[in-house]
GROMACS .gro file of C-alpha atoms in nm:
model
   69
    1ALA     CA    1  -0.007   0.010   0.003
    2GLN     CA    2   0.287   0.239   0.085
    3PHE     CA    3   0.472   0.179  -0.262
    4ASN     CA    4   0.124   0.243  -0.421
    5LEU     CA    5   0.066   0.559  -0.264
    6ALA     CA    6   0.427   0.670  -0.369
    7VAL     CA    7   0.330   0.593  -0.731
    8MET     CA    8   0.031   0.758  -0.706
    9TYR     CA    9   0.177   1.089  -0.573
   10SER     CA   10   0.448   1.079  -0.810
   11THR     CA   11   0.239   1.050  -1.110
   12GLY     CA   12  -0.078   1.239  -0.993
   13VAL     CA   13  -0.320   0.940  -1.060
   14GLY     CA   14  -0.574   0.958  -0.807
   15VAL     CA   15  -0.429   1.229  -0.605
   16ALA     CA   16  -0.258   1.588  -0.667
   17ALA     CA   17   0.089   1.509  -0.785
   18ASP     CA   18   0.345   1.604  -0.505
   19ILE     CA   19   0.698   1.494  -0.518
   20VAL     CA   20   0.763   1.530  -0.148
   21GLN     CA   21   0.485   1.300  -0.037
   22ALA     CA   22   0.578   1.049  -0.306
   23TYR     CA   23   0.941   1.056  -0.166
   24ALA     CA   24   0.832   0.984   0.207
   25TRP     CA   25   0.604   0.723   0.090
   26ALA     CA   26   0.851   0.570  -0.108
   27ASP     CA   27   1.101   0.579   0.180
   28ARG     CA   28   0.841   0.412   0.413
   29ALA     CA   29   0.767   0.133   0.152
   30ALA     CA   30   1.161   0.064   0.104
   31SER     CA   31   1.213   0.063   0.480
   32GLY     CA   32   0.940  -0.195   0.490
   33GLY     CA   33   1.103  -0.393   0.228
   34GLU     CA   34   0.943  -0.304  -0.095
   35PRO     CA   35   1.205  -0.377  -0.363
   36ASN     CA   36   1.107  -0.118  -0.608
   37ALA     CA   37   1.049   0.138  -0.361
   38GLY     CA   38   1.436   0.224  -0.307
   39ARG     CA   39   1.441   0.271  -0.684
   40LEU     CA   40   1.130   0.521  -0.718
   41ARG     CA   41   1.270   0.719  -0.397
   42ASP     CA   42   1.609   0.751  -0.536
   43SER     CA   43   1.475   0.862  -0.879
   44LEU     CA   44   1.247   1.095  -0.691
   45LYS     CA   45   1.534   1.229  -0.478
   46GLN     CA   46   1.721   1.344  -0.820
   47LYS     CA   47   1.447   1.558  -0.898
   48MET     CA   48   1.409   1.732  -0.539
   49THR     CA   49   1.585   2.054  -0.423
   50ALA     CA   50   1.819   1.990  -0.104
   51GLU     CA   51   1.554   2.186   0.110
   52GLN     CA   52   1.270   1.930   0.003
   53ILE     CA   53   1.495   1.634   0.077
   54ALA     CA   54   1.572   1.758   0.438
   55ASP     CA   55   1.241   1.848   0.505
   56THR     CA   56   1.085   1.510   0.396
   57GLU     CA   57   1.370   1.330   0.583
   58ARG     CA   58   1.302   1.498   0.903
   59GLU     CA   59   0.928   1.439   0.895
   60VAL     CA   60   0.982   1.066   0.819
   61ARG     CA   61   1.229   1.039   1.116
   62GLU     CA   62   0.962   1.223   1.334
   63ARG     CA   63   0.698   1.027   1.228
   64ALA     CA   64   0.892   0.692   1.280
   65ASN     CA   65   0.987   0.840   1.649
   66PRO     CA   66   0.724   1.044   1.764
   67ARG     CA   67   0.752   1.245   2.076
   68PRO     CA   68   0.555   1.155   2.378
   69ASN     CA   69   0.274   1.392   2.461
   0.00000   0.00000   0.00000
């Protein structure tokens, strides 16, 4: 499901195209062992600015390690 969301966001099929969301979902899918997700993530990364990459990677880390309330 995570990889499918990454593809949808990267192509704009079914959702508004959003490279940042596509990268985030591809990264999650790759972490979960989806073999094609790493390739998609790397391809998206080449199209992103350094700021987009940093923001997305920070968001992914924060979601993986949420702060206690």
